[in-house]
PDB file of C-alpha atoms in Angstrom:
ATOM      1  CA  MET Z 743     136.183 110.929 167.841  1.00 90.00           C
ATOM      2  CA  LYS Z 744     132.728 110.437 166.955  1.00 97.00           C
ATOM      3  CA  LYS Z 745     129.720 111.789 168.387  1.00 97.00           C
ATOM      4  CA  TYR Z 746     126.781 109.597 168.905  1.00 98.00           C
ATOM      5  CA  ASN Z 747     122.509 111.449 168.816  1.00 98.00           C
ATOM      6  CA  ILE Z 748     119.612 109.343 170.165  1.00 98.00           C
ATOM      7  CA  LYS Z 749     116.421 111.808 171.107  1.00 96.00           C
ATOM      8  CA  ASN Z 750     112.807 112.036 171.871  1.00 95.00           C
ATOM      9  CA  ASP Z 751     109.812 114.212 172.568  1.00 93.00           C
ATOM     10  CA  ILE Z 752     111.575 115.489 175.164  1.00 94.00           C
ATOM     11  CA  PHE Z 753     116.213 115.403 175.353  1.00 96.00           C
ATOM     12  CA  ASN Z 754     117.811 115.688 172.379  1.00 97.00           C
ATOM     13  CA  LEU Z 755     120.816 113.953 173.476  1.00 98.00           C
ATOM     14  CA  THR Z 756     124.627 113.400 172.334  1.00 98.00           C
ATOM     15  CA  VAL Z 757     127.674 111.508 173.720  1.00 98.00           C
ATOM     16  CA  SER Z 758     131.417 111.182 172.220  1.00 98.00           C
ATOM     17  CA  ASP Z 759     133.312 107.844 172.090  1.00 98.00           C
ATOM     18  CA  HIS Z 760     136.327 110.299 173.301  1.00 98.00           C
ATOM     19  CA  GLY Z 761     136.518 109.811 177.362  1.00 98.00           C
ATOM     20  CA  ALA Z 762     132.117 108.733 176.569  1.00 98.00           C
ATOM     21  CA  GLU Z 763     131.355 112.042 177.438  1.00 98.00           C
ATOM     22  CA  ILE Z 764     127.901 113.714 176.913  1.00 98.00           C
ATOM     23  CA  THR Z 765     128.621 116.390 174.666  1.00 98.00           C
ATOM     24  CA  SER Z 766     125.081 117.812 174.824  1.00 98.00           C
ATOM     25  CA  LEU Z 767     121.966 117.442 176.464  1.00 98.00           C
ATOM     26  CA  LEU Z 768     118.839 119.411 175.270  1.00 97.00           C
ATOM     27  CA  LYS Z 769     115.062 120.091 176.886  1.00 94.00           C
ATOM     28  CA  ASN Z 770     112.930 120.904 174.442  1.00 91.00           C
ATOM     29  CA  GLY Z 771     115.681 122.557 172.640  1.00 92.00           C
ATOM     30  CA  ARG Z 772     117.167 124.538 175.240  1.00 95.00           C
ATOM     31  CA  GLU Z 773     121.008 123.573 175.997  1.00 98.00           C
ATOM     32  CA  LEU Z 774     121.155 121.649 179.486  1.00 98.00           C
ATOM     33  CA  MET Z 775     124.909 121.655 180.014  1.00 98.00           C
ATOM     34  CA  TRP Z 776     128.070 123.115 179.795  1.00 98.00           C
ATOM     35  CA  HIS Z 777     129.848 123.518 176.708  1.00 96.00           C
ATOM     36  CA  ALA Z 778     133.534 122.555 177.430  1.00 97.00           C
ATOM     37  CA  ASP Z 779     135.048 125.894 176.816  1.00 96.00           C
ATOM     38  CA  PRO Z 780     138.394 125.649 178.173  1.00 96.00           C
ATOM     39  CA  ALA Z 781     138.869 129.293 179.894  1.00 95.00           C
ATOM     40  CA  PHE Z 782     136.914 128.178 182.561  1.00 96.00           C
ATOM     41  CA  TRP Z 783     136.919 124.080 182.045  1.00 96.00           C
ATOM     42  CA  GLY Z 784     137.827 121.966 178.914  1.00 96.00           C
ATOM     43  CA  ARG Z 785     134.906 118.739 179.698  1.00 97.00           C
ATOM     44  CA  THR Z 786     131.508 118.939 180.061  1.00 98.00           C
ATOM     45  CA  SER Z 787     130.574 115.341 181.964  1.00 98.00           C
ATOM     46  CA  PRO Z 788     134.111 112.893 182.446  1.00 98.00           C
ATOM     47  CA  VAL Z 789     133.318 109.777 184.282  1.00 98.00           C
ATOM     48  CA  LEU Z 790     136.083 109.214 186.832  1.00 98.00           C
ATOM     49  CA  PHE Z 791     137.095 106.150 187.007  1.00 98.00           C
ATOM     50  CA  PRO Z 792     139.096 104.204 187.707  1.00 98.00           C
ATOM     51  CA  GLN Z 793     139.998 107.232 191.043  1.00 96.00           C
ATOM     52  CA  VAL Z 794     137.753 109.341 192.588  1.00 96.00           C
ATOM     53  CA  GLY Z 795     139.786 112.350 193.028  1.00 93.00           C
ATOM     54  CA  ALA Z 796     143.497 112.355 194.477  1.00 94.00           C
ATOM     55  CA  VAL Z 797     146.018 110.833 195.267  1.00 94.00           C
ATOM     56  CA  TRP Z 798     148.356 111.281 197.584  1.00 94.00           C
ATOM     57  CA  GLU Z 799     151.276 112.268 196.174  1.00 93.00           C
ATOM     58  CA  LYS Z 800     149.747 110.748 192.391  1.00 94.00           C
ATOM     59  CA  LYS Z 801     150.940 108.045 193.979  1.00 95.00           C
ATOM     60  CA  TYR Z 802     148.676 104.748 195.222  1.00 97.00           C
ATOM     61  CA  ARG Z 803     150.321 101.392 196.325  1.00 97.00           C
ATOM     62  CA  HIS Z 804     149.308  97.905 196.042  1.00 97.00           C
ATOM     63  CA  ASP Z 805     150.779  94.904 196.769  1.00 96.00           C
ATOM     64  CA  GLY Z 806     153.221  96.467 198.024  1.00 96.00           C
ATOM     65  CA  LYS Z 807     154.038  98.191 194.217  1.00 97.00           C
ATOM     66  CA  THR Z 808     153.900 101.710 193.707  1.00 97.00           C
ATOM     67  CA  TYR Z 809     151.866 103.709 190.848  1.00 97.00           C
ATOM     68  CA  GLU Z 810     151.445 106.339 188.962  1.00 95.00           C
ATOM     69  CA  MET Z 811     147.852 108.288 188.595  1.00 95.00           C
ATOM     70  CA  GLY Z 812     146.566 111.342 188.018  1.00 91.00           C
ATOM     71  CA  GLN Z 813     143.659 112.880 188.936  1.00 92.00           C
ATOM     72  CA  HIS Z 814     140.655 111.382 188.495  1.00 95.00           C
ATOM     73  CA  GLY Z 815     141.724 108.535 186.742  1.00 96.00           C
ATOM     74  CA  PHE Z 816     142.390 108.297 182.604  1.00 97.00           C
ATOM     75  CA  ALA Z 817     139.536 106.783 181.335  1.00 98.00           C
ATOM     76  CA  ARG Z 818     137.987 110.155 180.991  1.00 98.00           C
ATOM     77  CA  ASP Z 819     140.873 110.376 178.572  1.00 97.00           C
ATOM     78  CA  MET Z 820     140.556 107.172 176.923  1.00 98.00           C
ATOM     79  CA  ASP Z 821     138.678 105.862 173.713  1.00 98.00           C
ATOM     80  CA  PHE Z 822     135.511 103.869 174.001  1.00 98.00           C
ATOM     81  CA  LYS Z 823     134.284 101.352 171.968  1.00 98.00           C
ATOM     82  CA  MET Z 824     130.311 102.119 170.601  1.00 97.00           C
ATOM     83  CA  ILE Z 825     129.261  98.655 171.353  1.00 98.00           C
ATOM     84  CA  SER Z 826     125.316  99.247 171.401  1.00 97.00           C
ATOM     85  CA  GLN Z 827     122.537 102.140 169.538  1.00 97.00           C
ATOM     86  CA  THR Z 828     119.278 102.253 170.334  1.00 97.00           C
ATOM     87  CA  SER Z 829     117.297 104.112 169.072  1.00 95.00           C
ATOM     88  CA  ASP Z 830     117.204 105.639 173.404  1.00 97.00           C
ATOM     89  CA  GLU Z 831     119.658 103.883 174.261  1.00 98.00           C
ATOM     90  CA  LEU Z 832     123.960 103.714 173.694  1.00 98.00           C
ATOM     91  CA  VAL Z 833     126.260 101.651 175.606  1.00 98.00           C
ATOM     92  CA  PHE Z 834     130.248 101.953 175.574  1.00 98.00           C
ATOM     93  CA  GLU Z 835     133.206  99.823 176.804  1.00 98.00           C
ATOM     94  CA  LEU Z 836     136.570 101.044 177.604  1.00 98.00           C
ATOM     95  CA  ARG Z 837     139.213  97.232 178.411  1.00 98.00           C
ATOM     96  CA  ASP Z 838     142.375  97.174 180.692  1.00 97.00           C
ATOM     97  CA  SER Z 839     144.903  97.542 177.679  1.00 97.00           C
ATOM     98  CA  GLU Z 840     148.703  97.650 178.560  1.00 95.00           C
ATOM     99  CA  ASP Z 841     148.562 101.521 178.532  1.00 95.00           C
ATOM    100  CA  THR Z 842     146.023 101.150 181.389  1.00 97.00           C
ATOM    101  CA  LYS Z 843     148.259  98.391 183.348  1.00 96.00           C
ATOM    102  CA  ALA Z 844     151.129 100.681 183.875  1.00 95.00           C
ATOM    103  CA  LYS Z 845     148.831 103.113 186.416  1.00 96.00           C
ATOM    104  CA  TYR Z 846     146.509 100.053 186.882  1.00 98.00           C
ATOM    105  CA  PRO Z 847     147.036  96.861 187.533  1.00 97.00           C
ATOM    106  CA  PHE Z 848     143.583  95.379 186.904  1.00 98.00           C
ATOM    107  CA  ASP Z 849     141.671  93.926 184.901  1.00 98.00           C
ATOM    108  CA  PHE Z 850     138.348  94.971 183.742  1.00 98.00           C
ATOM    109  CA  VAL Z 851     135.355  96.200 181.997  1.00 98.00           C
ATOM    110  CA  LEU Z 852     133.576  99.150 181.881  1.00 98.00           C
ATOM    111  CA  LYS Z 853     130.668  99.620 180.630  1.00 98.00           C
ATOM    112  CA  LEU Z 854     129.045 103.504 180.073  1.00 98.00           C
ATOM    113  CA  GLY Z 855     125.465 103.250 178.795  1.00 98.00           C
ATOM    114  CA  TYR Z 856     122.118 105.929 178.916  1.00 98.00           C
ATOM    115  CA  LYS Z 857     118.542 105.128 178.322  1.00 98.00           C
ATOM    116  CA  LEU Z 858     116.317 107.619 177.166  1.00 97.00           C
ATOM    117  CA  THR Z 859     112.967 107.568 180.036  1.00 91.00           C
ATOM    118  CA  ASP Z 860     110.429 110.034 178.718  1.00 84.00           C
ATOM    119  CA  ASP Z 861     110.970 113.137 180.980  1.00 90.00           C
ATOM    120  CA  LYS Z 862     114.848 111.143 182.596  1.00 95.00           C
ATOM    121  CA  VAL Z 863     118.039 110.104 181.255  1.00 97.00           C
ATOM    122  CA  GLU Z 864     119.841 107.070 182.945  1.00 98.00           C
ATOM    123  CA  VAL Z 865     123.648 107.295 183.044  1.00 98.00           C
ATOM    124  CA  ILE Z 866     124.536 104.039 183.671  1.00 98.00           C
ATOM    125  CA  TRP Z 867     127.916 102.290 184.692  1.00 98.00           C
ATOM    126  CA  GLU Z 868     128.901  98.823 184.358  1.00 98.00           C
ATOM    127  CA  VAL Z 869     132.505  97.404 186.237  1.00 98.00           C
ATOM    128  CA  GLU Z 870     133.236  93.771 185.842  1.00 98.00           C
ATOM    129  CA  ASN Z 871     136.228  91.820 187.309  1.00 98.00           C
ATOM    130  CA  PRO Z 872     136.874  89.604 184.165  1.00 98.00           C
ATOM    131  CA  SER Z 873     140.629  87.984 186.762  1.00 97.00           C
ATOM    132  CA  ASP Z 874     140.506  85.135 189.037  1.00 96.00           C
ATOM    133  CA  GLY Z 875     141.399  88.400 191.822  1.00 96.00           C
ATOM    134  CA  ASP Z 876     140.792  90.386 193.876  1.00 98.00           C
ATOM    135  CA  MET Z 877     139.964  94.377 191.849  1.00 98.00           C
ATOM    136  CA  PHE Z 878     139.893  97.325 193.532  1.00 98.00           C
ATOM    137  CA  PHE Z 879     138.103 100.942 192.672  1.00 98.00           C
ATOM    138  CA  SER Z 880     136.115 104.331 192.596  1.00 98.00           C
ATOM    139  CA  ILE Z 881     134.228 105.405 189.560  1.00 98.00           C
ATOM    140  CA  GLY Z 882     132.040 108.934 188.993  1.00 98.00           C
ATOM    141  CA  GLY Z 883     130.036 111.480 187.287  1.00 98.00           C
ATOM    142  CA  HIS Z 884     131.196 114.765 186.741  1.00 98.00           C
ATOM    143  CA  PRO Z 885     128.604 115.925 184.570  1.00 98.00           C
ATOM    144  CA  ALA Z 886     128.762 120.293 184.275  1.00 98.00           C
ATOM    145  CA  PHE Z 887     125.257 121.876 183.853  1.00 98.00           C
ATOM    146  CA  ASN Z 888     124.854 125.736 182.797  1.00 98.00           C
ATOM    147  CA  CYS Z 889     123.043 127.959 185.379  1.00 97.00           C
ATOM    148  CA  ASP Z 890     124.056 131.062 186.814  1.00 97.00           C
ATOM    149  CA  LEU Z 891     126.556 131.322 190.672  1.00 96.00           C
ATOM    150  CA  THR Z 892     125.268 134.554 191.357  1.00 96.00           C
ATOM    151  CA  LYS Z 893     121.322 133.970 191.158  1.00 96.00           C
ATOM    152  CA  ASP Z 894     120.731 130.593 190.858  1.00 97.00           C
ATOM    153  CA  LYS Z 895     120.191 128.169 193.937  1.00 98.00           C
ATOM    154  CA  LEU Z 896     120.317 124.557 194.860  1.00 97.00           C
ATOM    155  CA  LEU Z 897     118.182 121.637 196.159  1.00 98.00           C
ATOM    156  CA  PHE Z 898     118.488 119.531 197.700  1.00 97.00           C
ATOM    157  CA  MET Z 899     117.041 117.037 198.853  1.00 97.00           C
ATOM    158  CA  ASN Z 900     116.702 113.230 201.161  1.00 96.00           C
ATOM    159  CA  LYS Z 901     113.610 109.905 200.557  1.00 96.00           C
ATOM    160  CA  GLY Z 902     111.575 113.151 199.310  1.00 95.00           C
ATOM    161  CA  GLU Z 903     111.742 115.596 201.337  1.00 96.00           C
ATOM    162  CA  LYS Z 904     113.705 118.631 202.037  1.00 96.00           C
ATOM    163  CA  VAL Z 905     116.609 118.131 203.670  1.00 95.00           C
ATOM    164  CA  SER Z 906     116.099 120.827 206.500  1.00 89.00           C
ATOM    165  CA  GLY Z 907     119.040 122.326 208.221  1.00 88.00           C
ATOM    166  CA  ASN Z 908     122.749 122.105 207.504  1.00 89.00           C
ATOM    167  CA  LEU Z 909     124.887 119.710 205.325  1.00 90.00           C
ATOM    168  CA  THR Z 910     128.025 118.588 207.142  1.00 86.00           C
ATOM    169  CA  SER Z 911     130.571 118.056 204.736  1.00 83.00           C
ATOM    170  CA  ASN Z 912     134.223 118.317 203.758  1.00 78.00           C
ATOM    171  CA  VAL Z 913     136.093 121.094 201.472  1.00 72.00           C
ATOM    172  CA  VAL Z 914     139.017 119.645 198.882  1.00 66.00           C
ATOM    173  CA  MET Z 915     141.752 122.246 200.520  1.00 59.00           C
ATOM    174  CA  LEU Z 916     143.938 124.179 197.342  1.00 52.00           C
ATOM    175  CA  ASP Z 917     147.054 122.481 198.652  1.00 56.00           C
ATOM    176  CA  GLY Z 918     148.008 121.555 195.173  1.00 61.00           C
ATOM    177  CA  SER Z 919     146.977 117.433 195.994  1.00 74.00           C
ATOM    178  CA  GLY Z 920     143.674 117.590 195.949  1.00 84.00           C
ATOM    179  CA  CYS Z 921     143.943 115.468 198.812  1.00 90.00           C
ATOM    180  CA  LEU Z 922     141.492 115.994 201.573  1.00 89.00           C
ATOM    181  CA  SER Z 923     142.276 118.243 204.888  1.00 84.00           C
ATOM    182  CA  ASP Z 924     141.366 118.025 208.175  1.00 82.00           C
ATOM    183  CA  LYS Z 925     138.608 120.822 207.914  1.00 81.00           C
ATOM    184  CA  THR Z 926     135.155 120.324 207.730  1.00 83.00           C
ATOM    185  CA  THR Z 927     132.375 123.584 207.315  1.00 83.00           C
ATOM    186  CA  GLU Z 928     128.770 124.080 207.543  1.00 85.00           C
ATOM    187  CA  VAL Z 929     126.511 124.650 204.447  1.00 88.00           C
ATOM    188  CA  VAL Z 930     123.552 126.690 205.653  1.00 89.00           C
ATOM    189  CA  LEU Z 931     119.920 125.420 204.692  1.00 93.00           C
ATOM    190  CA  ASP Z 932     117.236 126.803 203.605  1.00 94.00           C
ATOM    191  CA  ASP Z 933     114.255 125.177 203.144  1.00 94.00           C
ATOM    192  CA  GLY Z 934     116.375 122.606 201.623  1.00 96.00           C
ATOM    193  CA  VAL Z 935     117.540 125.653 199.163  1.00 96.00           C
ATOM    194  CA  LEU Z 936     121.713 127.449 198.879  1.00 95.00           C
ATOM    195  CA  ALA Z 937     121.870 130.380 197.635  1.00 95.00           C
ATOM    196  CA  LEU Z 938     124.615 129.275 194.858  1.00 96.00           C
ATOM    197  CA  LYS Z 939     127.842 132.127 194.907  1.00 95.00           C
ATOM    198  CA  PRO Z 940     131.366 131.923 193.643  1.00 94.00           C
ATOM    199  CA  GLU Z 941     132.994 132.456 196.905  1.00 93.00           C
ATOM    200  CA  LEU Z 942     131.492 128.305 197.565  1.00 92.00           C
ATOM    201  CA  PHE Z 943     134.257 126.738 195.685  1.00 92.00           C
ATOM    202  CA  ASP Z 944     137.140 129.138 197.041  1.00 89.00           C
ATOM    203  CA  GLU Z 945     138.138 125.629 198.434  1.00 84.00           C
ATOM    204  CA  ASP Z 946     137.200 123.869 195.452  1.00 87.00           C
ATOM    205  CA  ALA Z 947     134.428 121.339 195.777  1.00 90.00           C
ATOM    206  CA  LEU Z 948     131.652 120.549 198.686  1.00 91.00           C
ATOM    207  CA  VAL Z 949     132.605 116.821 199.208  1.00 92.00           C
ATOM    208  CA  ILE Z 950     129.139 116.733 201.393  1.00 93.00           C
ATOM    209  CA  GLU Z 951     129.269 112.795 202.434  1.00 92.00           C
ATOM    210  CA  ASN Z 952     127.310 109.712 204.857  1.00 93.00           C
ATOM    211  CA  ARG Z 953     124.306 109.680 202.202  1.00 95.00           C
ATOM    212  CA  GLN Z 954     122.270 113.229 203.338  1.00 95.00           C
ATOM    213  CA  ALA Z 955     121.638 114.134 200.106  1.00 97.00           C
ATOM    214  CA  ASP Z 956     120.016 111.504 197.163  1.00 98.00           C
ATOM    215  CA  THR Z 957     118.538 115.087 195.094  1.00 98.00           C
ATOM    216  CA  VAL Z 958     120.189 117.548 193.782  1.00 98.00           C
ATOM    217  CA  ALA Z 959     118.478 120.373 191.596  1.00 98.00           C
ATOM    218  CA  ILE Z 960     119.078 123.565 190.149  1.00 98.00           C
ATOM    219  CA  ILE Z 961     116.470 125.980 191.194  1.00 98.00           C
ATOM    220  CA  ALA Z 962     116.419 129.599 188.728  1.00 96.00           C
ATOM    221  CA  ALA Z 963     115.898 133.336 190.159  1.00 91.00           C
ATOM    222  CA  ASP Z 964     111.618 132.988 189.193  1.00 93.00           C
ATOM    223  CA  GLY Z 965     111.874 129.282 190.621  1.00 94.00           C
ATOM    224  CA  GLU Z 966     112.015 127.492 187.292  1.00 95.00           C
ATOM    225  CA  THR Z 967     113.769 123.864 188.094  1.00 96.00           C
ATOM    226  CA  ILE Z 968     116.137 123.576 185.045  1.00 96.00           C
ATOM    227  CA  VAL Z 969     117.978 120.182 186.085  1.00 97.00           C
ATOM    228  CA  THR Z 970     117.642 117.249 188.960  1.00 98.00           C
ATOM    229  CA  VAL Z 971     120.030 115.122 189.387  1.00 98.00           C
ATOM    230  CA  SER Z 972     118.843 111.694 191.083  1.00 98.00           C
ATOM    231  CA  PHE Z 973     121.359 109.362 192.691  1.00 98.00           C
ATOM    232  CA  ASP Z 974     121.890 106.922 195.701  1.00 97.00           C
ATOM    233  CA  ALA Z 975     125.738 107.253 195.914  1.00 98.00           C
ATOM    234  CA  PRO Z 976     127.536 107.437 199.261  1.00 97.00           C
ATOM    235  CA  LEU Z 977     128.876 110.401 198.267  1.00 96.00           C
ATOM    236  CA  PHE Z 978     128.915 113.008 196.067  1.00 96.00           C
ATOM    237  CA  GLY Z 979     130.658 116.646 194.817  1.00 95.00           C
ATOM    238  CA  VAL Z 980     129.231 120.121 194.083  1.00 96.00           C
ATOM    239  CA  TRP Z 981     132.410 121.657 191.696  1.00 96.00           C
ATOM    240  CA  SER Z 982     132.678 124.772 189.970  1.00 96.00           C
ATOM    241  CA  PRO Z 983     136.462 126.640 189.627  1.00 95.00           C
ATOM    242  CA  ASP Z 984     137.468 128.462 192.373  1.00 91.00           C
ATOM    243  CA  HIS Z 985     138.017 131.915 192.385  1.00 90.00           C
ATOM    244  CA  LYS Z 986     136.611 132.032 188.304  1.00 93.00           C
ATOM    245  CA  ASN Z 987     132.975 132.716 188.249  1.00 94.00           C
ATOM    246  CA  ALA Z 988     131.827 130.423 185.477  1.00 96.00           C
ATOM    247  CA  PRO Z 989     128.565 130.092 183.971  1.00 97.00           C
ATOM    248  CA  PHE Z 990     127.864 126.259 185.422  1.00 98.00           C
ATOM    249  CA  VAL Z 991     127.856 123.775 187.847  1.00 98.00           C
ATOM    250  CA  CYS Z 992     128.776 120.291 188.502  1.00 98.00           C
ATOM    251  CA  ILE Z 993     127.354 118.026 191.363  1.00 98.00           C
ATOM    252  CA  GLU Z 994     128.680 114.446 190.667  1.00 98.00           C
ATOM    253  CA  PRO Z 995     127.184 110.661 192.327  1.00 98.00           C
ATOM    254  CA  TRP Z 996     130.158 109.974 193.994  1.00 98.00           C
ATOM    255  CA  TYR Z 997     131.388 106.324 194.616  1.00 98.00           C
ATOM    256  CA  GLY Z 998     134.553 106.845 196.094  1.00 97.00           C
ATOM    257  CA  ARG Z 999     136.801 110.053 197.355  1.00 94.00           C
ATOM    258  CA  CYS Z1000     140.498 111.397 196.783  1.00 94.00           C
ATOM    259  CA  ASP Z1001     143.168 110.120 200.005  1.00 94.00           C
ATOM    260  CA  ARG Z1002     143.467 112.077 203.151  1.00 91.00           C
ATOM    261  CA  THR Z1003     146.168 114.429 202.868  1.00 91.00           C
ATOM    262  CA  GLY Z1004     148.961 112.041 204.390  1.00 92.00           C
ATOM    263  CA  PHE Z1005     147.199 108.795 203.568  1.00 94.00           C
ATOM    264  CA  THR Z1006     150.440 106.050 202.021  1.00 95.00           C
ATOM    265  CA  GLY Z1007     148.454 102.562 202.395  1.00 97.00           C
ATOM    266  CA  ASP Z1008     147.293 100.109 200.327  1.00 97.00           C
ATOM    267  CA  LEU Z1009     144.134 100.031 197.326  1.00 97.00           C
ATOM    268  CA  SER Z1010     142.427  97.754 199.321  1.00 97.00           C
ATOM    269  CA  GLU Z1011     142.615 100.462 202.380  1.00 97.00           C
ATOM    270  CA  ARG Z1012     141.211 103.734 201.280  1.00 95.00           C
ATOM    271  CA  GLU Z1013     137.679 105.507 201.838  1.00 95.00           C
ATOM    272  CA  TYR Z1014     136.128 104.631 199.903  1.00 96.00           C
ATOM    273  CA  VAL Z1015     137.094 102.045 197.990  1.00 97.00           C
ATOM    274  CA  ASN Z1016     135.016  99.503 195.974  1.00 98.00           C
ATOM    275  CA  LYS Z1017     136.099  95.645 195.517  1.00 98.00           C
ATOM    276  CA  LEU Z1018     135.414  92.798 192.985  1.00 98.00           C
ATOM    277  CA  GLY Z1019     136.052  89.647 193.511  1.00 98.00           C
ATOM    278  CA  ALA Z1020     136.965  87.087 191.323  1.00 98.00           C
ATOM    279  CA  GLY Z1021     134.056  87.590 188.373  1.00 97.00           C
ATOM    280  CA  GLU Z1022     132.184  89.826 189.738  1.00 98.00           C
ATOM    281  CA  LYS Z1023     129.980  93.272 187.988  1.00 98.00           C
ATOM    282  CA  PHE Z1024     129.049  96.009 190.518  1.00 98.00           C
ATOM    283  CA  LYS Z1025     126.385  98.219 188.376  1.00 98.00           C
ATOM    284  CA  VAL Z1026     125.479 101.573 189.265  1.00 98.00           C
ATOM    285  CA  SER Z1027     122.928 104.220 187.609  1.00 98.00           C
ATOM    286  CA  TYR Z1028     122.096 108.187 188.001  1.00 98.00           C
ATOM    287  CA  THR Z1029     119.315 110.047 186.153  1.00 98.00           C
ATOM    288  CA  ILE Z1030     119.523 113.357 184.916  1.00 98.00           C
ATOM    289  CA  ALA Z1031     115.484 114.950 184.824  1.00 95.00           C
TER     290      ALA Z1031
END
């Protein structure tokens, strides 16, 4: 495992080539990222690829064949190749291999970029289909930010305005599968604000669909904005480990989602799945500010 570092007048960013994962983000000397203590959760900011969430019974089907896949895919557990480093940007790459083909039958090129721009960190994902057939995939982020679940709050914004009323969210049930149940709940907001509390995550992540927000900020008890995550994703998750009162919360932009309980369709029929034709590329980003 090798770590790479870039910094400017505000940020000091460290990324590991294992999973191309942020391991530290210091803002004016203050650590924003969770430090991967396995007593709570042994990761900091994994990329979720080629699946977001779990597939039903850890199996999925494509073109008449069945494959096994663990939660959130395999990229987070693989070593990436550093392909570019400048004073303000890091770019890592992962390609298909014999090992990945056993789990995921597609050729792919996955690039993860991290760019410092003044007071923001831009996280850039690029997926390329180098084959002559269609490719289906999901991708998402899972960054964990230090906070106090008993005092801090989340502010939800959409197109520059505070989200009014409630967020309608699906709740991933702790049924052993990590898949989406039919249960829904409403997250009640007060002028766009949700008070954090450990029991919010007793039934796992809040999965918020339908582009109900594009910015989520963590606000300290004294009103200070600790961190702001902005994205243009169709859905996102908010998560902290259940029944642990962990000192962090994850704000997760997703281009994909776990299966519904009992889903046995083809991968191409998975909700929120992304499709790339031969030679096509998919490129998106989100920012941490």
